[in-house]
Every structure is written in structure tokens, then in C-alpha cells.
PDB file of C-alpha atoms and ligand atoms in Angstrom:
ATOM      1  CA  UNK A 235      -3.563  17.975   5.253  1.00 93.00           C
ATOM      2  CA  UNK A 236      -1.871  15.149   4.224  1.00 97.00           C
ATOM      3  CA  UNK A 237       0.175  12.168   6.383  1.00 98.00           C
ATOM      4  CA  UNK A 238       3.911  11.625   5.139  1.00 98.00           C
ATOM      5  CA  UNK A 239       6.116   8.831   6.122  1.00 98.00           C
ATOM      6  CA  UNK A 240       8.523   6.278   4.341  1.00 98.00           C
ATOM      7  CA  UNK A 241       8.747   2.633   4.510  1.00 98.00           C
ATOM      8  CA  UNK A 242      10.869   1.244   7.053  1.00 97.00           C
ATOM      9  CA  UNK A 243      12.401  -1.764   8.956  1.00 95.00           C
ATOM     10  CA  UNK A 244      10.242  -3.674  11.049  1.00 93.00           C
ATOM     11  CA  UNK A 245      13.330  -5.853  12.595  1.00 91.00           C
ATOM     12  CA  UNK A 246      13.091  -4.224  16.383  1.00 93.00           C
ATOM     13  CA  UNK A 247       9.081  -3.828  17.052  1.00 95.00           C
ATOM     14  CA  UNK A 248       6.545  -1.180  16.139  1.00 97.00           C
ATOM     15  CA  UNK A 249       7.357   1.187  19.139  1.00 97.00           C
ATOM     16  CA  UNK A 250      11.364   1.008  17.312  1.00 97.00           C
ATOM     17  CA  UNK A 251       9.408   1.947  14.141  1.00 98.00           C
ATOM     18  CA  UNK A 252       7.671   4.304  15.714  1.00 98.00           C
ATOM     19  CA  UNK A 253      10.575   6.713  16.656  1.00 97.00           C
ATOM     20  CA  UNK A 254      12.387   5.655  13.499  1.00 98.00           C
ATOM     21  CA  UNK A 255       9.485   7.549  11.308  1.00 98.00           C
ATOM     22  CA  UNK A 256       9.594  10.410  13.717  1.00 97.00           C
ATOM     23  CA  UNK A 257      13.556  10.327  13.479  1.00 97.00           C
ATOM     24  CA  UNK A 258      12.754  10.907   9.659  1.00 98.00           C
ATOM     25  CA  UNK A 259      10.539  13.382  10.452  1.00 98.00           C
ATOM     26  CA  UNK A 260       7.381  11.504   9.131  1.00 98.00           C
ATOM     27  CA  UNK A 261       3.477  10.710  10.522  1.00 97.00           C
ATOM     28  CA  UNK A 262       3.257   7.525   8.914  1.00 98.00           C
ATOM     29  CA  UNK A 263       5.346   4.647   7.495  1.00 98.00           C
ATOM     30  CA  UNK A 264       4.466   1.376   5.686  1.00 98.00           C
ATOM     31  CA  UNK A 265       6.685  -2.079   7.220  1.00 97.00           C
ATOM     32  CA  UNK A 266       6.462  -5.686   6.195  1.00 95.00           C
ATOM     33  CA  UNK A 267       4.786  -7.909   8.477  1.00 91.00           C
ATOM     34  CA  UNK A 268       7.371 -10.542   8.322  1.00 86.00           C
ATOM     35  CA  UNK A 269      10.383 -10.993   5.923  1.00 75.00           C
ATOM     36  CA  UNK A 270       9.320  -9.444   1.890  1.00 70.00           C
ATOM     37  CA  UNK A 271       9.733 -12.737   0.762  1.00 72.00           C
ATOM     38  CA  UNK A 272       7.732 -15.155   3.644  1.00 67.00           C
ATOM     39  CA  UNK A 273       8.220 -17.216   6.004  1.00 72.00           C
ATOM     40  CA  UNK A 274       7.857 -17.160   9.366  1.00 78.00           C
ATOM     41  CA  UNK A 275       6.644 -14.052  11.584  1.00 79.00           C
ATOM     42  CA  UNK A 276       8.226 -12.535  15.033  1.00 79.00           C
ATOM     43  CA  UNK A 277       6.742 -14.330  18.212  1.00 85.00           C
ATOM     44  CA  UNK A 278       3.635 -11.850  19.151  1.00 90.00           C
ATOM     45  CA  UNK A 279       5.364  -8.627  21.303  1.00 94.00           C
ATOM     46  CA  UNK A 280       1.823  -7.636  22.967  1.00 96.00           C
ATOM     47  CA  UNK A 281       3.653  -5.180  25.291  1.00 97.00           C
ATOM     48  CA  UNK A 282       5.368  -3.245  22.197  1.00 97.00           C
ATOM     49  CA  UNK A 283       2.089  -3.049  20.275  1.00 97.00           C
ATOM     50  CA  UNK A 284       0.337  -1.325  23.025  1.00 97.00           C
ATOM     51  CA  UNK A 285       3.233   0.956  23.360  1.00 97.00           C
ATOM     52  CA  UNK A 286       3.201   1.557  19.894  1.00 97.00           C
ATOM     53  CA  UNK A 287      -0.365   2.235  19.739  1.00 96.00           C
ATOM     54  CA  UNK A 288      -0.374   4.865  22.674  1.00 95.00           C
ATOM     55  CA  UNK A 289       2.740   6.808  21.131  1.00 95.00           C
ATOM     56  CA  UNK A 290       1.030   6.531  18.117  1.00 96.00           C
ATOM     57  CA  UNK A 291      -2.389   8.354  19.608  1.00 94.00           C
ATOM     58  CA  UNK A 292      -0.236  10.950  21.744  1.00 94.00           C
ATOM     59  CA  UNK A 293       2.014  12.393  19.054  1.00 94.00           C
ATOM     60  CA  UNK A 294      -0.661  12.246  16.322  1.00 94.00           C
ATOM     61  CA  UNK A 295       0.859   9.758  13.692  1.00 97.00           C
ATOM     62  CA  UNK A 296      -1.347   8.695  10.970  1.00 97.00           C
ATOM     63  CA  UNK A 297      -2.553   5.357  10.070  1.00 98.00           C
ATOM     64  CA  UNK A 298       0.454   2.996   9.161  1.00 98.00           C
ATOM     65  CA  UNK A 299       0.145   0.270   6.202  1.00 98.00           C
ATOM     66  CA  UNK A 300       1.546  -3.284   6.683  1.00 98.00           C
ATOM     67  CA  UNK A 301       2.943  -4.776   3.764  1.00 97.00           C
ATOM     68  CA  UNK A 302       1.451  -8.211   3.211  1.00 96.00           C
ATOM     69  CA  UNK A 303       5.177 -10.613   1.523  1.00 93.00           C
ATOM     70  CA  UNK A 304       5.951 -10.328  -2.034  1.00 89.00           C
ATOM     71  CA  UNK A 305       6.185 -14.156  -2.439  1.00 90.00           C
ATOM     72  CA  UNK A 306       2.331 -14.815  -1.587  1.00 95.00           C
ATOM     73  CA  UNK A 307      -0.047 -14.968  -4.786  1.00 97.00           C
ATOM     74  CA  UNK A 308      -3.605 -14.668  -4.199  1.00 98.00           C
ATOM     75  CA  UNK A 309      -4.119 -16.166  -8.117  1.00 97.00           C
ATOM     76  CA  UNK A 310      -1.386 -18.754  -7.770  1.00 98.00           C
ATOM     77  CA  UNK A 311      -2.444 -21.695 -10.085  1.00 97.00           C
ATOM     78  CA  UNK A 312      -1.042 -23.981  -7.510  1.00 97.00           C
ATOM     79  CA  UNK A 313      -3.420 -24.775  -4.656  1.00 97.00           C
ATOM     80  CA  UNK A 314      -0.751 -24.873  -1.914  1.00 97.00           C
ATOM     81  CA  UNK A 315       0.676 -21.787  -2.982  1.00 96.00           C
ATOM     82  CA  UNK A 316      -3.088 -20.305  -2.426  1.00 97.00           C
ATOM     83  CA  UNK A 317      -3.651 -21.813   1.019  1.00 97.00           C
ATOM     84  CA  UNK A 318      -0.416 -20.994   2.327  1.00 96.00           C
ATOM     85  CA  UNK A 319      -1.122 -17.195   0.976  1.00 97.00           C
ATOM     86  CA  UNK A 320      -4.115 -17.337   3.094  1.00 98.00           C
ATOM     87  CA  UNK A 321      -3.037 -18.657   6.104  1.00 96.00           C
ATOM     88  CA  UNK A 322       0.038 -16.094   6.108  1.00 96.00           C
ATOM     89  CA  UNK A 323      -2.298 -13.281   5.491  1.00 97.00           C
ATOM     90  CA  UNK A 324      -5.247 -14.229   8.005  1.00 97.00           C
ATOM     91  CA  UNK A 325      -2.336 -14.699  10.806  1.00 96.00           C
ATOM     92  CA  UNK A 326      -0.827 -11.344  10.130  1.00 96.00           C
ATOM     93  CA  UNK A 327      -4.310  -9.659  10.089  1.00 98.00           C
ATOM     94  CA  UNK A 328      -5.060 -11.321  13.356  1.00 97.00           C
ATOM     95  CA  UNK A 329      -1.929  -9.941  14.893  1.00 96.00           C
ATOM     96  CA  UNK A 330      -2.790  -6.594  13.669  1.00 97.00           C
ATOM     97  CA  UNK A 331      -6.215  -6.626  15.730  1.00 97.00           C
ATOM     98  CA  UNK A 332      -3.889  -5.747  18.773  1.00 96.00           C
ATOM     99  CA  UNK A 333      -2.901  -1.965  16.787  1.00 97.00           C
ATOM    100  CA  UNK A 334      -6.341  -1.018  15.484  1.00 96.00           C
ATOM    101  CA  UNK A 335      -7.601   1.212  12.651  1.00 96.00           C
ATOM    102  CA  UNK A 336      -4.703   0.249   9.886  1.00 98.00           C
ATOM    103  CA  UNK A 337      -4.284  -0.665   6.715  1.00 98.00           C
ATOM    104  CA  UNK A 338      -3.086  -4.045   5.270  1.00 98.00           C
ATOM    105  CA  UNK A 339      -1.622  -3.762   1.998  1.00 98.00           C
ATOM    106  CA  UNK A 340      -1.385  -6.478  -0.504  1.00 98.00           C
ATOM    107  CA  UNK A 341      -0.764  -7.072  -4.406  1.00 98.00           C
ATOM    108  CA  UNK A 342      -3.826  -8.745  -5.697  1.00 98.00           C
ATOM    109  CA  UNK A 343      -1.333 -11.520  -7.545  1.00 97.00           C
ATOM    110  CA  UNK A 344      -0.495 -13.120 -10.868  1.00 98.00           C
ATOM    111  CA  UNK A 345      -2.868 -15.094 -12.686  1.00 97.00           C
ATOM    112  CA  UNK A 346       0.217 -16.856 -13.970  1.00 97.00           C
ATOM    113  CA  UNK A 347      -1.313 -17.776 -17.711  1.00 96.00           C
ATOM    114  CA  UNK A 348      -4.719 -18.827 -16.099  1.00 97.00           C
ATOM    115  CA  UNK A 349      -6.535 -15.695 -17.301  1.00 97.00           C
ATOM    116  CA  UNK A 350      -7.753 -12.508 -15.623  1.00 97.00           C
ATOM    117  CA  UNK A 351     -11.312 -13.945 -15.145  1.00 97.00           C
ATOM    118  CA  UNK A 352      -9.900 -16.842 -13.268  1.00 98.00           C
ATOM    119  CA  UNK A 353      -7.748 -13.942 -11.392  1.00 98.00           C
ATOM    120  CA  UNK A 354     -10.567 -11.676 -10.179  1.00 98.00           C
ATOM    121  CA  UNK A 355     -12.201 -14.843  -9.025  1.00 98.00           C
ATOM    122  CA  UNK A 356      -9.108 -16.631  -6.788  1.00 98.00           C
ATOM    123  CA  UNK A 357      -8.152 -12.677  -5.788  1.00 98.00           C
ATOM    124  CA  UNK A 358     -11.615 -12.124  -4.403  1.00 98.00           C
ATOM    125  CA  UNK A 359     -11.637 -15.638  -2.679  1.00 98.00           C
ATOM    126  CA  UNK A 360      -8.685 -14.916  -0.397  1.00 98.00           C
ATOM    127  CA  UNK A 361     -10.149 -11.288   0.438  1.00 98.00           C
ATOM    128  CA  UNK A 362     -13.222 -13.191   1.293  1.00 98.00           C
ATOM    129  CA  UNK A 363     -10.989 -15.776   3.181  1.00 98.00           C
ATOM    130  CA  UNK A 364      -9.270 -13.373   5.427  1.00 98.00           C
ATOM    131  CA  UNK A 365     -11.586 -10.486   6.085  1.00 98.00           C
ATOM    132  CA  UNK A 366     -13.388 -11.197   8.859  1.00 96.00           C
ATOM    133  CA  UNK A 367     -16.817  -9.535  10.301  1.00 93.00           C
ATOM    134  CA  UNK A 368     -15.852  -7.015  12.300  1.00 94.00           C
ATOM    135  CA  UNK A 369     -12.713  -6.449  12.091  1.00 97.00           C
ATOM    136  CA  UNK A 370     -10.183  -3.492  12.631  1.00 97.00           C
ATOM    137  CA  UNK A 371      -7.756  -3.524   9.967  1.00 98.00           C
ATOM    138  CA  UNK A 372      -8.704  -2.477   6.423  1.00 98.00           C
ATOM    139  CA  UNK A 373      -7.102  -4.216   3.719  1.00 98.00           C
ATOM    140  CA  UNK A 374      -6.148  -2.659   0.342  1.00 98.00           C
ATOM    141  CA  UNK A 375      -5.636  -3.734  -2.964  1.00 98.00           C
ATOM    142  CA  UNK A 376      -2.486  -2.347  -4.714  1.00 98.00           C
ATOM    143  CA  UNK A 377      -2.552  -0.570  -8.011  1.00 98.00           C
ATOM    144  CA  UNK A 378      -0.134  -2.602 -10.229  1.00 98.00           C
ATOM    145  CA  UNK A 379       1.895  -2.177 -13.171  1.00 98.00           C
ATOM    146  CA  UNK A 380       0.614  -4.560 -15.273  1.00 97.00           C
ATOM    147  CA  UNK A 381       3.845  -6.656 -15.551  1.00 97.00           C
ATOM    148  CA  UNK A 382       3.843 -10.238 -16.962  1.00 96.00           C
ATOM    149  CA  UNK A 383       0.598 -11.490 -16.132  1.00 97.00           C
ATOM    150  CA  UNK A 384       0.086  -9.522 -12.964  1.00 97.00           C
ATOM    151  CA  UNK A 385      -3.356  -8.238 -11.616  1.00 98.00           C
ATOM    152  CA  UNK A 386      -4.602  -4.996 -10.925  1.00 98.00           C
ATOM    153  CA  UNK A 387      -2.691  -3.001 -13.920  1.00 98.00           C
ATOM    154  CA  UNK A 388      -5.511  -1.531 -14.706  1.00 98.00           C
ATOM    155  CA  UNK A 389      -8.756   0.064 -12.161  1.00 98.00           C
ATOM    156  CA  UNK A 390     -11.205  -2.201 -13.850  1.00 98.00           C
ATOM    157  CA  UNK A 391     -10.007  -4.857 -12.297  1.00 98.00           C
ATOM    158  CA  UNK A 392      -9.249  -3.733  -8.771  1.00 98.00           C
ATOM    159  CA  UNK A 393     -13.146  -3.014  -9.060  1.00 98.00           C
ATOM    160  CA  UNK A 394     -14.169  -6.151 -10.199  1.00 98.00           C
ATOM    161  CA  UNK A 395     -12.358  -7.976  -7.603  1.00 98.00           C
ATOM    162  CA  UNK A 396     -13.945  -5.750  -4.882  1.00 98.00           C
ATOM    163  CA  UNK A 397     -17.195  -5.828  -6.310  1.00 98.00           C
ATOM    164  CA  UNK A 398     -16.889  -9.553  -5.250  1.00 98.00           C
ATOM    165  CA  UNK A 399     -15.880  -8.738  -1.617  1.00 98.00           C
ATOM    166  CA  UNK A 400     -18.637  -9.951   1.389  1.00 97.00           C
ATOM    167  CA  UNK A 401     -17.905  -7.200   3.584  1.00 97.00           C
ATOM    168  CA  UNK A 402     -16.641  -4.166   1.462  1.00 96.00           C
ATOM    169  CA  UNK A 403     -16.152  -1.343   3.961  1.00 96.00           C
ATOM    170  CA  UNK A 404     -13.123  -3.686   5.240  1.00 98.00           C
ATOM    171  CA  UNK A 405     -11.489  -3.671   1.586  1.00 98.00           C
ATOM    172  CA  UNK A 406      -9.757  -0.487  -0.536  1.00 98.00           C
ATOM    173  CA  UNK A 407      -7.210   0.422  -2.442  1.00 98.00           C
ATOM    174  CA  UNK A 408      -3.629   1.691  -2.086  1.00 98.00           C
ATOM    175  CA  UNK A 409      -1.994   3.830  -5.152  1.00 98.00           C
ATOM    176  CA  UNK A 410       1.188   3.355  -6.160  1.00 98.00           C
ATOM    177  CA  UNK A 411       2.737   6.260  -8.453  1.00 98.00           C
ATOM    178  CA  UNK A 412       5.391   4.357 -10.146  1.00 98.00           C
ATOM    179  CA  UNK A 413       2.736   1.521 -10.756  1.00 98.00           C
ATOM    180  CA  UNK A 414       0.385   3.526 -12.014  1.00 98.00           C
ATOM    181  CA  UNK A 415       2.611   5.417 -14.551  1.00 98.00           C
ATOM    182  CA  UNK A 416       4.159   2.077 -15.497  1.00 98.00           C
ATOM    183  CA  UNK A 417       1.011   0.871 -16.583  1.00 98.00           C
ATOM    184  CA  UNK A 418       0.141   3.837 -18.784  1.00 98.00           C
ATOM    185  CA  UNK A 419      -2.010   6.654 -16.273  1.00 98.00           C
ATOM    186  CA  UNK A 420      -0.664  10.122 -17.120  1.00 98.00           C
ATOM    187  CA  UNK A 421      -0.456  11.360 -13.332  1.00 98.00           C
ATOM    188  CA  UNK A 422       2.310  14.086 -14.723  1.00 98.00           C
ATOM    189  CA  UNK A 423       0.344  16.049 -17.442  1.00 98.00           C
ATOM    190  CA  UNK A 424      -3.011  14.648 -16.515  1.00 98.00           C
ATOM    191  CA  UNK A 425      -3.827  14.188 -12.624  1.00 98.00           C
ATOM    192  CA  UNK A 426      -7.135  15.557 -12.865  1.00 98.00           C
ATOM    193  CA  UNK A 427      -8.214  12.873 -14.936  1.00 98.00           C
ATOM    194  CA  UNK A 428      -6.719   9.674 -13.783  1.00 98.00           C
ATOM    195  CA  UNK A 429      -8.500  11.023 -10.111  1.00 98.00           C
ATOM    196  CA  UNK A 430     -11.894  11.497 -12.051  1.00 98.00           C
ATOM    197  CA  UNK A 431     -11.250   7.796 -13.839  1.00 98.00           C
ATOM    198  CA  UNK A 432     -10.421   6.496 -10.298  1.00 98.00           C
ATOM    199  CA  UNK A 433     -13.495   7.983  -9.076  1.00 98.00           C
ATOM    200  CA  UNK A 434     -15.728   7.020 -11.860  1.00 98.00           C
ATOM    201  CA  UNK A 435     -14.519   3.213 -11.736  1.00 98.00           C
ATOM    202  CA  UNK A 436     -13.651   2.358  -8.337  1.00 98.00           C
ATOM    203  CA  UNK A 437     -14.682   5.051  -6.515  1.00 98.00           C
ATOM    204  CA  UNK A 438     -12.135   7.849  -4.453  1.00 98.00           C
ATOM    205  CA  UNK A 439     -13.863   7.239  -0.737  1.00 98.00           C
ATOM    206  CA  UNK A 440     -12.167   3.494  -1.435  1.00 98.00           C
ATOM    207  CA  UNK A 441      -8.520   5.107  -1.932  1.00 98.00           C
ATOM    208  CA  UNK A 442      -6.840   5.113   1.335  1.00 98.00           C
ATOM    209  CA  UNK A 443      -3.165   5.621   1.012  1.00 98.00           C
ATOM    210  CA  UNK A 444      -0.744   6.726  -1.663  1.00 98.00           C
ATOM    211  CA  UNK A 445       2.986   4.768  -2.411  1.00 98.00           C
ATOM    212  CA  UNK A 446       4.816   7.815  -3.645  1.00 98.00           C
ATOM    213  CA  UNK A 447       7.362   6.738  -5.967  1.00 98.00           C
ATOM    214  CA  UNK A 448       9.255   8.006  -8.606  1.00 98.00           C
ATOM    215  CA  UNK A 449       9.445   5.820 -11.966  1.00 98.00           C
ATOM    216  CA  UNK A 450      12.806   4.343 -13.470  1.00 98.00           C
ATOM    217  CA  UNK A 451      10.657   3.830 -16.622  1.00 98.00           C
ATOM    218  CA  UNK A 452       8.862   5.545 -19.372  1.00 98.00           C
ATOM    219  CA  UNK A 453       5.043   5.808 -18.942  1.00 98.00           C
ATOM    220  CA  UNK A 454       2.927   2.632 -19.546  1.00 98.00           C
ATOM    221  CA  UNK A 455       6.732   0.694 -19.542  1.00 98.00           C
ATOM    222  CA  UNK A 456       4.997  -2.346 -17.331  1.00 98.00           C
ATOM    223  CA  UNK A 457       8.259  -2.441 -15.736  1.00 97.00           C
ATOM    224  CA  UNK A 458       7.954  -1.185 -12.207  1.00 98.00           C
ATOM    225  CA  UNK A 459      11.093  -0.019 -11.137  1.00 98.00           C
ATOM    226  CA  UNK A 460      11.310   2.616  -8.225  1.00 98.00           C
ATOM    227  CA  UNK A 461      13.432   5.774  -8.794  1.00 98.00           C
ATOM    228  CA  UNK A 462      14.073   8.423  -5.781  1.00 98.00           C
ATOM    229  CA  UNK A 463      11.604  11.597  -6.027  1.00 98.00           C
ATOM    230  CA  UNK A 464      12.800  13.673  -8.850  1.00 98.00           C
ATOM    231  CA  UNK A 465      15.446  10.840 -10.693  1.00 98.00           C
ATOM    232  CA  UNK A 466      12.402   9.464 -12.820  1.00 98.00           C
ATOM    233  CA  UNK A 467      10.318  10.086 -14.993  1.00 98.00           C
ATOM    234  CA  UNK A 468       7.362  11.507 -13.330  1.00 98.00           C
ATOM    235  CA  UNK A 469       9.791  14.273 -11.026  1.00 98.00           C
ATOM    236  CA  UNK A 470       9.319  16.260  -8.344  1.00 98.00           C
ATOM    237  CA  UNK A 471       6.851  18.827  -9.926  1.00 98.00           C
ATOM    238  CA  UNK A 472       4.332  16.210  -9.944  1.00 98.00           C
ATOM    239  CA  UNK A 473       4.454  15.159  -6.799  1.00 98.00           C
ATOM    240  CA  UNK A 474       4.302  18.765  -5.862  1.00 98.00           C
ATOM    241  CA  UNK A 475       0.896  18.783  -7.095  1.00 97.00           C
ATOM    242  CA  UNK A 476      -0.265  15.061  -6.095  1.00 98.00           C
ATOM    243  CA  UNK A 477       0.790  15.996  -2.239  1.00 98.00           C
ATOM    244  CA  UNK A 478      -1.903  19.087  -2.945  1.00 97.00           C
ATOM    245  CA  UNK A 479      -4.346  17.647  -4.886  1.00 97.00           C
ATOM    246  CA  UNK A 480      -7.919  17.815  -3.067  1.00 97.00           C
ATOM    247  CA  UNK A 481      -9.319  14.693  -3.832  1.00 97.00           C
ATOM    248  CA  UNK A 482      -6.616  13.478  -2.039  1.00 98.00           C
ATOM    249  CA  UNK A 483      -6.311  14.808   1.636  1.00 97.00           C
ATOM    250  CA  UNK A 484      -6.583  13.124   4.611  1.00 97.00           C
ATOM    251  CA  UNK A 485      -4.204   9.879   3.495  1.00 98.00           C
ATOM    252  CA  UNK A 486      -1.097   8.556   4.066  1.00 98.00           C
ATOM    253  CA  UNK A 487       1.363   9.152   1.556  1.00 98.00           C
ATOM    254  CA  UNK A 488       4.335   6.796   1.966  1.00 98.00           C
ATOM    255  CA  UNK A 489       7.572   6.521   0.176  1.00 98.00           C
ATOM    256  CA  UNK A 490       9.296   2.998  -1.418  1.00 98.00           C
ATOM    257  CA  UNK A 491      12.390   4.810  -3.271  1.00 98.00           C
ATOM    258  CA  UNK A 492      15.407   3.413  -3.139  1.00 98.00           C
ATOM    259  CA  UNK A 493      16.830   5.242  -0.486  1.00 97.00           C
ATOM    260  CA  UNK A 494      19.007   5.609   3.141  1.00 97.00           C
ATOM    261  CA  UNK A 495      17.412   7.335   5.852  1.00 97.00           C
ATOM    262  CA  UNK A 496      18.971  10.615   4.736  1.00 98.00           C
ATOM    263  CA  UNK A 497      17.687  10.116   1.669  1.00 98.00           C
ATOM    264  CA  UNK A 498      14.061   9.614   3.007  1.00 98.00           C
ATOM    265  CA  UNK A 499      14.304  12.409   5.680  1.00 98.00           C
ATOM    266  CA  UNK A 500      14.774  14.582   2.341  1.00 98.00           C
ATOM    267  CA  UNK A 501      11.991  13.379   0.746  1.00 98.00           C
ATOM    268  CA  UNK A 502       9.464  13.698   3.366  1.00 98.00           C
ATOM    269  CA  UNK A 503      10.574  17.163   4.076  1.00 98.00           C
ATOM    270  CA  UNK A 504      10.267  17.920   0.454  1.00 98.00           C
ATOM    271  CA  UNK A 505       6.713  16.670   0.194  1.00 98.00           C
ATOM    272  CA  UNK A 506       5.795  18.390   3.224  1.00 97.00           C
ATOM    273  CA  UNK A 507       6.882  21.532   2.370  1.00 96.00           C
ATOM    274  CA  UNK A 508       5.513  21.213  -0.983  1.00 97.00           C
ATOM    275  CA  UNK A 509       2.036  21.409   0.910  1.00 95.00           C
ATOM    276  CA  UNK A 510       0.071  24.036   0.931  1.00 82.00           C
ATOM    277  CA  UNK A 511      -3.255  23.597   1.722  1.00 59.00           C
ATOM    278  CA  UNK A 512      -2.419  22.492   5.518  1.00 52.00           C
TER     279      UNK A 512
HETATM  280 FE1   FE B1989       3.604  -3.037  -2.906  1.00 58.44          FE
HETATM  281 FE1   FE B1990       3.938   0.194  -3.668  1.00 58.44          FE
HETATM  282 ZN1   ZN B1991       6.657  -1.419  -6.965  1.00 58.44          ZN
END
């Protein structure tokens, strides 16, 4: 058994988001915290977060992954650039304290020319920054492409970076499809054995949700551009098998296609149909 949602618009509250995902006919969905590229959050709706997390226990939706913005770089050369990365990302994972047991989901950054060594190091500071004792929210690491000098292309380095991490069992790892492709692992003709590298390097009991997204680009391309299940390069038959694979169960698997909500209503259907082990 397997959770399937898409990504969707945060813009009216998590109890709107709620019945949007349910509209779709999905269990899960993944929303940014605040607009993809910064700035400033929505004033704290305690109210809607309790309704949200009440609907969400009744009708049995999985956990849901915030998206932390696209402009924050945990390895930003600049130091401003760093603190205001983690003050952004310690405010949203305070606000998330109020819907317990999520995920926080965040791109480990570009060294931008400073070197990966320098990158594991200023990645694994803000994780140590804004994971706090105790806390509720688990925050994951994504699996990159590898583009320009972008972390996290490869597993080695998601693993160094949470070797480095104070209170692991608060940090894992979110897999993207298209970003894994893009940066060269065969999940079409070889699934088995990017799961067994996973397993082997960072371990599979840290991988807690999936991004399921079709690739605009030829394997190990470094491009990352999204394609809608099946118009890729990776198609539908794989997905087929990634939505059964064992290692896998249990997670959320969310969609980032390109897409309109008819589009994503089809694609979740798809993928849970294509299940058969439930
Ligand atoms: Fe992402
Ligand atoms: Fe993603
Ligand atoms: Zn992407």
C-alpha cells in the first residue's frame, strides 16, 4: 500500500488543500510553504490547521510534504543568503509543529563554485540550525539532478551531509524520479539496483516519500525538466513497477508534472490502479 497525491496550491489554507487532494482523488499532496520563490509567509491560520489535521486523521490521508522555496540555498557562498535560508526554514518548521508527523522537503543547495566539501559542510549546518530536539516534522533531503554545481546529484552526498546531522531520526530523504534519471540512475531497466545502491549508501528506512515525475530528458542529461507520466523518457511502465516495488510501500508518492487538475486526477488514478499489492 502506497499513498498517492499531487502537488497543489497552498493559496486558501490546508483544510482548502485538503479537499482539493481528495477532489483529485489523492491521500497525500506536497504544497509550498510560502511563495516557490520566498518571501514572506501567510499570517498563522491556527483554526485551519487543526481542521486540517482532524480531516486529515478521519478520512485517512497520508503524511503531506511541505516544500521548503526554491530561492533559499543552504551552500550559498554569501552569508546573508545563508542566514536568511535559515531563518525562512526554522519559521516554516515552527509553523508546521501545529500539523504534526510531516515531512519538510528541501534541496540541499548549490555550492556555487565553492566545492562539494565546502557544500556538505554549509548543507549540514543549516539542518543542524533548524532541526530542533524534539520536534514533529521530519525534514528530507531531495535527490538532485546534478545540474550546474548543485548538491545531492549523487547518494554519496545526501549521506555525507546526513552523516553530519545532530539528531538524525528528524532528517531523510525524498526521491525524485526525474532527478534521479537526470543524473544518470537507471530506475527504467534497473530499479532493483538503484533501490539496493540506495540501501547500501544511505540506507532505505531514511527514504520517506517519492516525487513521481516523468523526465523531459535523456538519462544522466543533468537537466531536470518534468514531463507528465508517460511523455518522457522513463514512461508509464516504469512507474507501473516503482508504485509496486516492495522496498517501497508505505510512502507518499507525489506528483510535480506539468499538469491541470484533470491532468493530475489521471495520473493518480493511473498509479493507483497500477497497484497491486494493496
Ligand atoms: Fe523539489
Ligand atoms: Fe521534486
Ligand atoms: Zn525538479
Amino acid at each position: 500500500m502506497i499513498y498517492v497525491g499531487s502537488h497543489i496550491s497552498s493559496a486558501k489554507g490546508y483544510e482548502a488543500m485538503g479537499r482539493q487532494i481528495r477532489k483529485l482523488g489523492g491521500d497525500t499532496f506536497a504544497f509550498f510553504t510560502r511563495s516557490p520563490r520566498g518571501g514572506r509567509a501567510k499570517e498563522l491560520n491556527l483554526p485551519d490547521m487543526e481542521r486540517f489535521y482532524s480531516m486529515a486523521r478521519e478520512t485517512g490521508l497520508g503524511p503531506v510534504a511541505a516544500h521548503a522555496s526554491y530561492t533559499l540555498n543552504p551552500c550559498a557562498a554569501k552569508e546573508e543568503l545563508r542566514s536568511f535560508t535559515k531563518e525562512t526554514m526554522y519559521d516554516d518548521l515552527s509553523r508546521m509543529e501545529h500539523i504534526p508527523g510531516n515531512y519538510y522537503n528541501l534541496h540541499p543547495g548549490c555550492h556555487v563554485g565553492q566545492g562539494k566539501e565546502r557544500g556538505i559542510e554549509l548543507a549540514a549546518d543549516v539542518l543542524n540550525t533548524i532541526i530542533r530536539k524534539g520536534q514533529h516534522t521530519t525534514v528530507l533531503l531531495e535527490t538532485m539532478a546534478g545540474k550546474g554545481s548543485e548538491m545531492g546529484g549523487c547518494f554519496e552526498e545526501l549521506r555525507e551531509i546526513l552523516d553530519r546531522v545532530r539528531f538524525p531520526e528528524k532528517a531523510g530523504v525524498c526521491l525524485d524520479t526525474c532527478h534521479v534519471w537526470d543524473a544518470g540512475y537507471d530506475i527504467v531497466d534497473k530499479l532493483d539496483g538503484v533501490l539496493a545502491e540506495f540501501d547500501r549508501v544511505i540506507g532505505l528506512d531514511r527514504l520517506k516519500v517519492v516525487h513521481v515525475n516523468d523526465s523531459k530528458g535523456e538519462r544522466g542529461c543533468r537537466k531536470d525538466r518534468h514531463a507528465r507520466l508517460g511523455e518522457g523518457h522513463i514512461g508509464r511502465e516504469a512507474f507501473r513497477r516503482l508504485v509496486n516495488h516492495p522496498a517501497l510501500q508505505g510512502r507518499p508518492f507525489i506528483l510535480e508534472t506539468p499538469n491541470d487538475d484533470a491532468g493530475w486526477a489521471e495520473e493518480i488514478a493511473f498509479l493507483k490502479r497500477s497497484c497491486e499489492l494493496s
